[in-house]
């Protein structure tokens, strides 16, 4: 059984969105990794074996909707990470 080929379709898309638009900004690599987790938790997982299987059966409109969904999830996660860096948020989490 080739279980290693199974993965969440959105993982690669989220990772690419972060690499293309958020590396080099205020967040460390560890924070970017946390940001990826936050973004992925906002999107229902779609487990597949091969990305081409998912892409082949999607219309151009569905591709566009997926791109928007990923961009919004990553942007929301980015703002959450920035909020966690604010002193008043960090202090309240320690209480």
XYZ file of N, CA, C and O in Angstrom, residues 17 27 31 41 48 52 56-58 68 75 78 84-85 90 95:
64
model
N 1.862 29.939 -1.141
C 1.355 31.291 -0.859
C 2.246 31.978 0.166
O 2.591 33.158 0.026
N 7.839 38.063 10.318
C 7.768 36.795 11.037
C 8.994 35.908 10.801
O 9.537 35.866 9.705
N 7.525 31.116 13.094
C 6.216 31.753 13.066
C 5.501 31.489 11.740
O 4.286 31.307 11.712
N -5.830 25.019 9.060
C -6.956 24.691 9.937
C -8.226 25.454 9.565
O -9.310 25.092 10.015
N -5.867 13.626 -1.116
C -5.732 13.067 -2.458
C -4.412 12.315 -2.541
O -3.559 12.431 -1.652
N -2.609 16.273 -9.606
C -3.198 16.318 -10.936
C -4.626 15.767 -10.937
O -5.479 16.236 -11.687
N -7.298 18.269 -12.464
C -7.874 17.864 -13.735
C -9.389 18.003 -13.751
O -9.980 18.337 -14.778
N -10.021 17.757 -12.615
C -11.478 17.749 -12.569
C -12.083 19.073 -12.113
O -13.288 19.170 -11.927
N -11.249 20.089 -11.936
C -11.751 21.394 -11.511
C -11.891 22.327 -12.703
O -11.058 22.327 -13.602
N -8.367 31.895 -4.122
C -8.885 32.940 -3.231
C -9.019 32.421 -1.798
O -8.681 33.120 -0.852
N -3.719 35.014 4.682
C -3.737 36.405 5.149
C -4.317 36.500 6.562
O -3.797 37.215 7.418
N -1.774 35.237 8.955
C -0.705 36.232 9.093
C -1.091 37.298 10.109
O -0.313 37.630 11.002
N -0.487 38.160 17.824
C 0.165 37.444 18.927
C 1.472 38.106 19.337
O 1.929 37.939 20.467
N 2.071 38.853 18.432
C 3.342 39.522 18.718
C 3.153 40.832 19.479
O 4.108 41.368 20.010
N 0.472 39.168 24.134
C 1.415 38.234 24.743
C 1.268 38.221 26.257
O 1.307 37.167 26.882
N -1.058 35.293 31.448
C -1.854 35.357 32.693
C -2.646 34.100 32.940
O -2.980 33.326 32.186
